[in-house]
Coordinates of C-alpha atoms and ligand atoms in Angstrom, one line a residue:
M1 CA 27.7 -11.7 15.8
A2 CA 26.4 -14.1 13.0
E3 CA 27.2 -13.0 9.5
Q4 CA 23.4 -12.7 8.8
E5 CA 22.9 -10.4 11.7
K6 CA 25.9 -8.2 10.9
Y7 CA 24.8 -7.5 7.2
S8 CA 21.1 -7.6 7.7
M9 CA 19.5 -5.5 5.0
V10 CA 16.2 -5.8 6.8
K11 CA 17.6 -4.0 9.7
S12 CA 19.3 -1.3 7.7
I13 CA 16.0 -0.4 6.0
R14 CA 14.2 -0.5 9.4
Q15 CA 11.6 -3.0 8.1
S16 CA 9.6 -4.6 10.8
P17 CA 9.3 -8.4 11.2
P18 CA 6.4 -10.3 9.6
V19 CA 3.1 -9.1 10.9
D20 CA 1.9 -11.3 13.8
L21 CA -1.9 -11.3 13.1
S22 CA -2.6 -13.0 16.4
I23 CA -1.6 -9.9 18.2
P24 CA -4.6 -7.5 18.5
Y25 CA -4.4 -3.9 17.4
D26 CA -6.5 -1.1 18.9
S27 CA -8.6 1.0 16.6
A28 CA -8.4 3.7 19.4
W29 CA -4.8 4.3 18.0
L30 CA -6.5 6.0 15.0
K31 CA -7.8 8.8 17.2
N32 CA -6.6 12.3 16.0
K33 CA -4.8 10.9 13.0
T34 CA -5.3 12.9 9.8
I35 CA -5.8 10.5 6.9
L36 CA -6.1 11.4 3.3
I37 CA -7.6 8.8 1.0
T38 CA -8.1 8.8 -2.7
G39 CA -11.0 6.9 -4.1
G40 CA -12.7 7.1 -0.7
A41 CA -16.3 7.5 -2.1
S42 CA -17.0 3.9 -2.7
G43 CA -16.0 0.2 -1.9
F44 CA -13.0 -0.3 0.3
G45 CA -12.4 3.5 0.5
A46 CA -15.9 4.3 1.8
A47 CA -15.7 1.4 4.4
F48 CA -12.3 2.6 5.6
V49 CA -13.8 6.2 5.9
R50 CA -16.7 4.9 8.1
K51 CA -14.4 2.8 10.3
W52 CA -11.7 5.5 10.8
A53 CA -14.1 8.4 11.4
A54 CA -16.0 6.3 13.9
N55 CA -12.7 6.0 15.8
G56 CA -11.9 9.7 15.9
A57 CA -9.7 10.2 12.8
C58 CA -10.0 13.3 10.6
V59 CA -10.5 11.8 7.1
I60 CA -10.2 13.7 3.8
I61 CA -11.8 12.0 0.9
G62 CA -10.5 12.8 -2.7
D63 CA -12.6 11.3 -5.4
I64 CA -14.2 12.2 -8.8
S65 CA -17.6 10.9 -7.7
V66 CA -18.9 14.1 -6.3
Q67 CA -22.4 13.1 -5.3
K68 CA -21.4 9.8 -3.8
A69 CA -18.4 11.2 -1.8
D70 CA -20.3 14.3 -0.6
Q71 CA -23.2 12.2 0.6
L72 CA -20.8 9.8 2.3
A73 CA -19.1 12.6 4.1
R74 CA -22.4 14.0 5.3
D75 CA -23.7 10.6 6.4
V76 CA -20.5 9.7 8.2
R77 CA -20.4 13.1 10.0
K78 CA -23.9 12.5 11.2
E79 CA -23.5 8.8 12.2
T80 CA -20.3 9.2 14.0
S81 CA -20.8 12.8 15.5
N82 CA -17.2 13.4 14.0
P83 CA -17.2 16.7 12.2
R84 CA -13.8 16.1 10.8
V85 CA -14.9 14.1 7.6
H86 CA -14.4 16.1 4.5
F87 CA -14.7 15.7 0.7
V88 CA -12.5 17.4 -1.8
Y89 CA -13.0 16.8 -5.5
C90 CA -9.9 15.2 -7.0
D91 CA -9.2 13.4 -10.2
V92 CA -6.0 11.4 -9.4
T93 CA -4.9 11.5 -13.0
D94 CA -4.7 15.3 -12.9
W95 CA -1.5 16.5 -11.0
Q96 CA -3.0 19.9 -10.0
S97 CA -6.1 18.2 -8.7
Q98 CA -4.0 16.1 -6.4
V99 CA -1.9 19.1 -5.3
N100 CA -5.1 20.9 -4.4
L101 CA -6.4 17.7 -2.4
F102 CA -3.2 17.6 -0.3
K103 CA -3.2 21.4 0.3
E104 CA -6.9 21.2 1.4
A105 CA -6.1 18.2 3.6
V106 CA -3.4 20.3 5.4
K107 CA -5.8 23.2 5.9
R108 CA -8.6 21.0 7.3
S109 CA -6.2 18.9 9.5
P110 CA -6.7 19.9 13.2
H111 CA -2.9 19.8 13.7
G112 CA -2.0 21.2 10.3
G113 CA -0.3 18.0 8.9
I114 CA -1.1 14.6 7.2
D115 CA -0.3 11.4 9.1
C116 CA -1.4 8.9 6.6
V117 CA -2.0 8.7 2.8
I118 CA -4.0 5.9 1.2
A119 CA -3.8 5.5 -2.5
C120 CA -7.0 3.7 -2.9
A121 CA -8.5 5.1 -6.2
G122 CA -8.6 2.5 -8.9
V123 CA -10.5 1.4 -11.9
A124 CA -10.9 -1.8 -13.8
G125 CA -13.2 -2.9 -16.7
T126 CA -13.3 -4.2 -20.1
D127 CA -9.8 -4.4 -21.6
T128 CA -9.4 -4.0 -25.3
L129 CA -5.6 -4.3 -25.4
Q130 CA -5.7 -7.5 -27.4
T131 CA -8.8 -6.8 -29.5
P132 CA -8.4 -3.1 -30.2
S133 CA -10.4 -2.5 -33.3
G134 CA -12.2 -5.6 -34.3
L135 CA -11.0 -8.0 -36.9
D136 CA -12.7 -6.1 -39.8
A137 CA -11.0 -2.8 -39.0
L138 CA -8.5 -1.5 -41.6
A139 CA -6.4 0.6 -39.2
P140 CA -5.6 0.3 -35.5
S141 CA -7.3 2.7 -33.2
K142 CA -5.6 4.5 -30.3
P143 CA -6.0 2.2 -27.2
D144 CA -7.7 3.4 -24.0
F145 CA -5.2 3.6 -21.1
K146 CA -7.5 4.9 -18.4
V147 CA -6.6 2.0 -16.2
I148 CA -2.9 2.8 -16.5
D149 CA -3.6 6.5 -16.0
V150 CA -5.6 6.1 -12.8
N151 CA -3.9 3.0 -11.3
I152 CA -0.3 3.9 -12.1
T153 CA 0.1 7.6 -12.9
G154 CA -2.5 8.5 -10.2
V155 CA -0.8 6.3 -7.6
L156 CA 2.6 7.8 -8.5
Y157 CA 1.3 11.4 -8.1
T158 CA -0.3 10.4 -4.8
T159 CA 3.0 8.8 -3.6
H160 CA 5.1 11.8 -4.7
L161 CA 2.9 14.2 -2.8
A162 CA 2.8 11.9 0.3
F163 CA 6.7 12.0 0.4
F164 CA 6.5 15.8 0.2
Y165 CA 3.9 16.2 2.9
L166 CA 4.4 13.4 5.4
P167 CA 7.9 14.6 6.5
R168 CA 6.4 18.1 6.9
N169 CA 3.8 16.8 9.4
P170 CA 4.3 19.0 12.5
G171 CA 5.5 17.0 15.6
S172 CA 5.8 13.7 13.6
T173 CA 8.9 11.5 14.2
D174 CA 10.7 9.1 12.0
C175 CA 8.6 5.8 11.6
S176 CA 10.0 3.0 13.7
P177 CA 9.2 -0.7 14.2
D178 CA 10.0 0.0 17.9
S179 CA 7.4 2.8 18.2
D180 CA 4.5 2.6 20.7
P181 CA 1.3 2.9 18.5
A182 CA -0.7 4.2 21.6
N183 CA 1.6 7.2 21.6
T184 CA 2.3 7.7 18.0
P185 CA -0.5 9.9 16.7
R186 CA 1.9 11.9 14.4
D187 CA 2.6 9.1 12.0
R188 CA 4.1 9.2 8.5
H189 CA 2.5 6.4 6.6
V190 CA 1.7 5.4 3.0
L191 CA -0.6 2.6 2.4
L192 CA -0.8 1.4 -1.2
I193 CA -3.7 -0.7 -2.5
G194 CA -2.4 -3.5 -4.7
S195 CA -4.3 -6.7 -5.6
V196 CA -4.0 -10.3 -6.0
A197 CA -3.6 -9.3 -9.7
G198 CA -0.4 -7.9 -8.7
L199 CA 0.7 -11.2 -7.3
M200 CA -0.5 -13.5 -10.1
P201 CA -1.8 -13.2 -13.6
L202 CA -5.3 -11.9 -14.2
T203 CA -6.2 -13.3 -17.6
I204 CA -9.0 -11.2 -18.8
Q205 CA -7.6 -7.8 -17.8
P206 CA -3.9 -7.4 -18.8
Q207 CA -3.8 -3.7 -18.2
Y208 CA -5.3 -4.0 -14.7
C209 CA -2.9 -6.9 -14.0
A210 CA 0.1 -4.8 -15.2
S211 CA -1.0 -1.8 -13.2
K212 CA -1.2 -3.9 -10.0
H213 CA 2.2 -5.5 -10.7
A214 CA 3.5 -1.9 -11.0
V215 CA 2.0 -1.1 -7.6
L216 CA 3.7 -4.2 -6.2
G217 CA 7.0 -3.1 -7.6
L218 CA 6.5 0.4 -6.3
F219 CA 6.0 -1.0 -2.8
R220 CA 9.0 -3.3 -3.0
S221 CA 11.2 -0.4 -4.0
L222 CA 9.8 2.2 -1.5
R223 CA 10.0 -0.2 1.4
S224 CA 13.7 -0.4 0.9
S225 CA 14.3 3.4 0.9
A226 CA 11.3 5.2 2.6
F227 CA 13.2 5.0 5.9
A228 CA 15.4 7.9 4.7
S229 CA 12.2 10.1 4.9
G230 CA 11.1 8.5 8.1
V231 CA 8.0 7.2 6.2
R232 CA 6.6 3.7 6.5
V233 CA 5.1 2.1 3.4
N234 CA 2.8 -0.8 3.5
L235 CA 0.6 -2.7 0.9
L236 CA -2.7 -4.4 0.9
C237 CA -3.4 -7.0 -1.8
P238 CA -7.1 -7.9 -1.8
Y239 CA -8.4 -10.9 -3.7
F240 CA -11.7 -10.4 -5.5
I241 CA -14.1 -8.6 -3.2
D242 CA -17.7 -7.6 -3.9
T243 CA -17.5 -3.8 -4.6
P244 CA -18.7 -1.8 -7.6
I245 CA -15.2 -2.2 -9.3
L246 CA -15.9 -5.9 -10.1
P247 CA -17.3 -6.0 -13.6
T248 CA -19.8 -8.5 -14.7
S249 CA -17.1 -10.6 -16.5
A250 CA -15.2 -11.0 -13.3
R251 CA -18.4 -11.9 -11.3
V252 CA -19.1 -14.5 -14.1
M253 CA -15.6 -15.9 -13.9
L254 CA -15.8 -16.2 -10.1
A255 CA -19.1 -17.8 -10.0
G256 CA -19.0 -20.9 -7.8
G257 CA -15.7 -19.8 -6.2
G258 CA -15.2 -17.7 -3.1
T259 CA -14.9 -13.9 -2.8
G260 CA -13.4 -12.1 0.1
K261 CA -15.2 -9.7 2.4
V262 CA -14.9 -5.9 2.7
E263 CA -14.9 -6.2 6.4
D264 CA -11.6 -8.3 6.2
V265 CA -10.0 -5.7 4.0
V266 CA -11.0 -3.0 6.4
D267 CA -9.6 -5.1 9.3
A268 CA -6.3 -5.6 7.6
G269 CA -6.1 -1.9 6.4
T270 CA -7.0 -0.6 9.8
R271 CA -4.3 -2.8 11.4
L272 CA -1.7 -1.3 9.0
V273 CA -2.9 2.2 9.6
A274 CA -3.3 2.1 13.3
D275 CA -0.1 0.1 14.2
S276 CA 2.9 2.3 13.7
R277 CA 5.1 -0.6 14.4
I278 CA 4.3 -2.2 11.0
V279 CA 6.8 -0.9 8.5
G280 CA 7.3 -2.2 5.0
R281 CA 4.9 -5.2 5.1
S282 CA 2.2 -6.4 2.7
L283 CA -1.0 -8.2 3.6
Y284 CA -3.1 -10.3 1.2
V285 CA -6.9 -10.5 2.0
G286 CA -8.9 -13.4 0.5
P287 CA -11.9 -15.5 1.3
K288 CA -12.0 -16.7 4.8
V289 CA -10.8 -20.3 5.0
K290 CA -10.1 -22.9 7.8
V291 CA -6.5 -23.8 7.8
R292 CA -4.0 -25.8 9.8
Q293 CA -0.2 -25.8 9.7
R294 CA 1.4 -29.1 9.1
D295 CA 4.6 -30.1 11.0
D296 CA 6.6 -29.4 7.8
G297 CA 5.2 -25.7 7.9
E298 CA 2.9 -26.3 4.9
L299 CA -0.7 -24.8 5.4
V300 CA -3.6 -27.2 4.6
L301 CA -7.3 -26.7 4.6
D302 CA -8.8 -28.3 7.6
E303 CA -12.4 -28.0 8.9
G304 CA -11.0 -28.0 12.5
G305 CA -8.4 -25.3 11.7
E306 CA -8.1 -21.6 12.3
D307 CA -10.3 -19.2 10.4
R308 CA -8.2 -16.9 8.2
A309 CA -8.6 -14.3 5.6
V310 CA -5.4 -12.3 5.9
W311 CA -1.9 -13.5 5.0
E312 CA 1.4 -11.9 4.6
A313 CA 2.6 -11.7 0.9
Y314 CA 6.1 -10.7 -0.3
A315 CA 7.5 -10.9 3.1
D316 CA 11.0 -11.9 2.3
D317 CA 12.6 -9.6 -0.2
W318 CA 15.7 -9.1 1.9
E319 CA 15.6 -12.3 3.9
D320 CA 17.6 -15.4 3.4
A321 CA 14.4 -17.1 2.2
E322 CA 14.3 -17.7 -1.5
L323 CA 17.1 -19.4 -3.4
F324 CA 17.6 -16.4 -5.7
C325 CA 17.6 -13.9 -2.9
R326 CA 19.8 -16.2 -0.8
R327 CA 22.5 -16.5 -3.4
M328 CA 22.3 -12.7 -4.4
I329 CA 22.3 -11.4 -0.9
R330 CA 25.2 -13.7 0.1
I331 CA 27.2 -12.5 -2.8
L332 CA 26.3 -8.9 -2.2
N333 CA 27.1 -9.1 1.5
T334 CA 30.4 -10.7 0.6
I335 CA 31.3 -8.0 -1.8
T336 CA 30.5 -5.3 0.9
Q337 CA 32.5 -7.1 3.4
V338 CA 35.6 -7.5 1.1
K339 CA 35.5 -3.8 -0.1
G340 CA 35.1 -2.4 3.4
W341 CA 35.2 1.4 4.1
T342 CA 38.1 1.9 1.5
G343 CA 35.8 0.4 -1.2
W344 CA 33.0 2.6 -0.1
F345 CA 35.0 5.8 -0.3
K346 CA 36.4 4.8 -3.8
D347 CA 33.0 4.1 -5.2
M348 CA 31.6 7.4 -3.6
F349 CA 34.4 9.3 -5.1
A350 CA 33.8 7.8 -8.5
A351 CA 30.1 8.5 -8.2
L352 CA 30.7 12.2 -7.4
L353 CA 33.2 12.5 -10.2
Y354 CA 30.6 11.0 -12.5
G355 CA 28.0 13.6 -11.4
I356 CA 30.5 16.5 -11.9
G357 CA 31.6 15.2 -15.3
R358 CA 28.1 15.1 -16.8
Ligands
LIG1 N1 -12.8 -5.0 -5.2 C1 -11.8 -5.9 -5.5 O1 -12.1 -7.0 -5.8 C2 -10.4 -5.4 -5.4 C3 -9.5 -6.3 -5.3 C4 -8.2 -6.0 -5.3 C5 -7.9 -4.6 -5.3 N2 -8.8 -3.7 -5.5 C6 -8.4 -2.2 -5.5 O2 -9.0 -1.6 -4.4 C7 -9.1 -0.1 -4.7 C8 -10.5 0.3 -4.4 O3 -11.4 -0.5 -5.2 P1 -12.9 -0.8 -4.8 O4 -13.0 -2.2 -4.9 O5 -13.3 -0.1 -3.5 O6 -13.7 -0.2 -6.0 P2 -14.7 1.1 -6.1 O7 -15.1 1.1 -7.6 O8 -15.9 0.8 -5.2 O9 -13.9 2.3 -5.7 C9 -13.1 3.0 -6.5 C10 -13.1 4.5 -6.2 O10 -12.2 5.2 -7.0 C11 -12.6 6.3 -7.5 N3 -12.0 6.8 -8.7 C12 -11.9 6.2 -9.9 N4 -11.2 6.9 -10.7 C13 -10.8 8.0 -10.1 C14 -9.9 9.2 -10.4 N5 -9.5 9.4 -11.6 N6 -9.8 10.1 -9.4 C15 -10.2 9.9 -8.1 N7 -11.0 8.9 -7.8 C16 -11.3 7.9 -8.8 C17 -14.1 5.9 -7.8 O11 -15.0 7.0 -8.0 C18 -14.4 5.1 -6.6 O12 -15.0 5.9 -5.5 C19 -8.7 0.0 -6.1 O13 -7.4 0.4 -6.2 C20 -8.8 -1.5 -6.7 O14 -8.0 -1.7 -7.8 C21 -10.1 -4.0 -5.4

């Protein structure tokens, strides 16, 4: 067996191979799943709710926007003839409010469990981090950290509750890249919503940019360990897309450039939710472009090429792909190999003693 195969971290964490976007998924796989979504009243969330309810999922929307969410739930129930679309008020920055959302979701779920959790609630807006008080102010004023509260604390509360409730989903089994999505209705899935602002700098909104880098870090950490709870964790990283979150400043900045489409975000999100074989992957969704792959593997814009809006991002954390990763992983694998089981027992013993001694 090749060294690479023998000590493959990717295999140990049960991560699936890069998503093959040419393989179709079936929206019918959503049928009978119970999906909890925060921030489901507007934008991507609302579009997900429409799509998933139309395909027979039970959807529980948690949002602060009471009027919008309530109206959406009523409209979708009527349009889809699916009675299992519910709104529960939830402020994601409030722990008790999120606990209540999850409890209500379990109560309203036809099978008494939650199959999928989408941490979609998010805010952006004018960021005064670098210009807090105006140049004529004599003293600094307390900064507004709402973006951090919603986009980080809120997402962490959602994630924590997901890891409590998903393994308690009756009849669910550990997630697996080898599962059959047509026969895996009792799933255990967390879908995080990152952003292109988590992959690169967003000059005008440092807090938003920091919050989405945090979501990326959360994803990369969770995807290495979530297998222990049988939970699969995936990430969506949309580029700028026309929804109410985009402030005027962003629209001004983007003028003349491309924006992505909500329907492409829904397509990518639905693939991740429906296909139980996708474990620990992240998809970037941008403006649709025509591209062609050159012989050296490089992608170039080409009018005659394939139409593409969705790409895999951060695919290779544990692969022998980047120079840094390659060096580190080789070193770590070599250490593991040299230490063997004797080394493992020694380290374990030391770790337990450390715990007892504290
Ligand atoms: N639109 C884009 O360009 C874009 C790009 C990348 C990532 N995103 C991310 O996608 C997610 C959805 O954004 P969207 O574009 O649909 O925006 P949106 O403004 O249309 O929707 C956000 C939803 O979150 C809800 N929300 C805000 N604060 C909340 C709170 N404290 N508790 C509960 N709900 C709350 C809002 O009421 C709203 O329904 C966000 O996480 C956002 O950061 C958006």
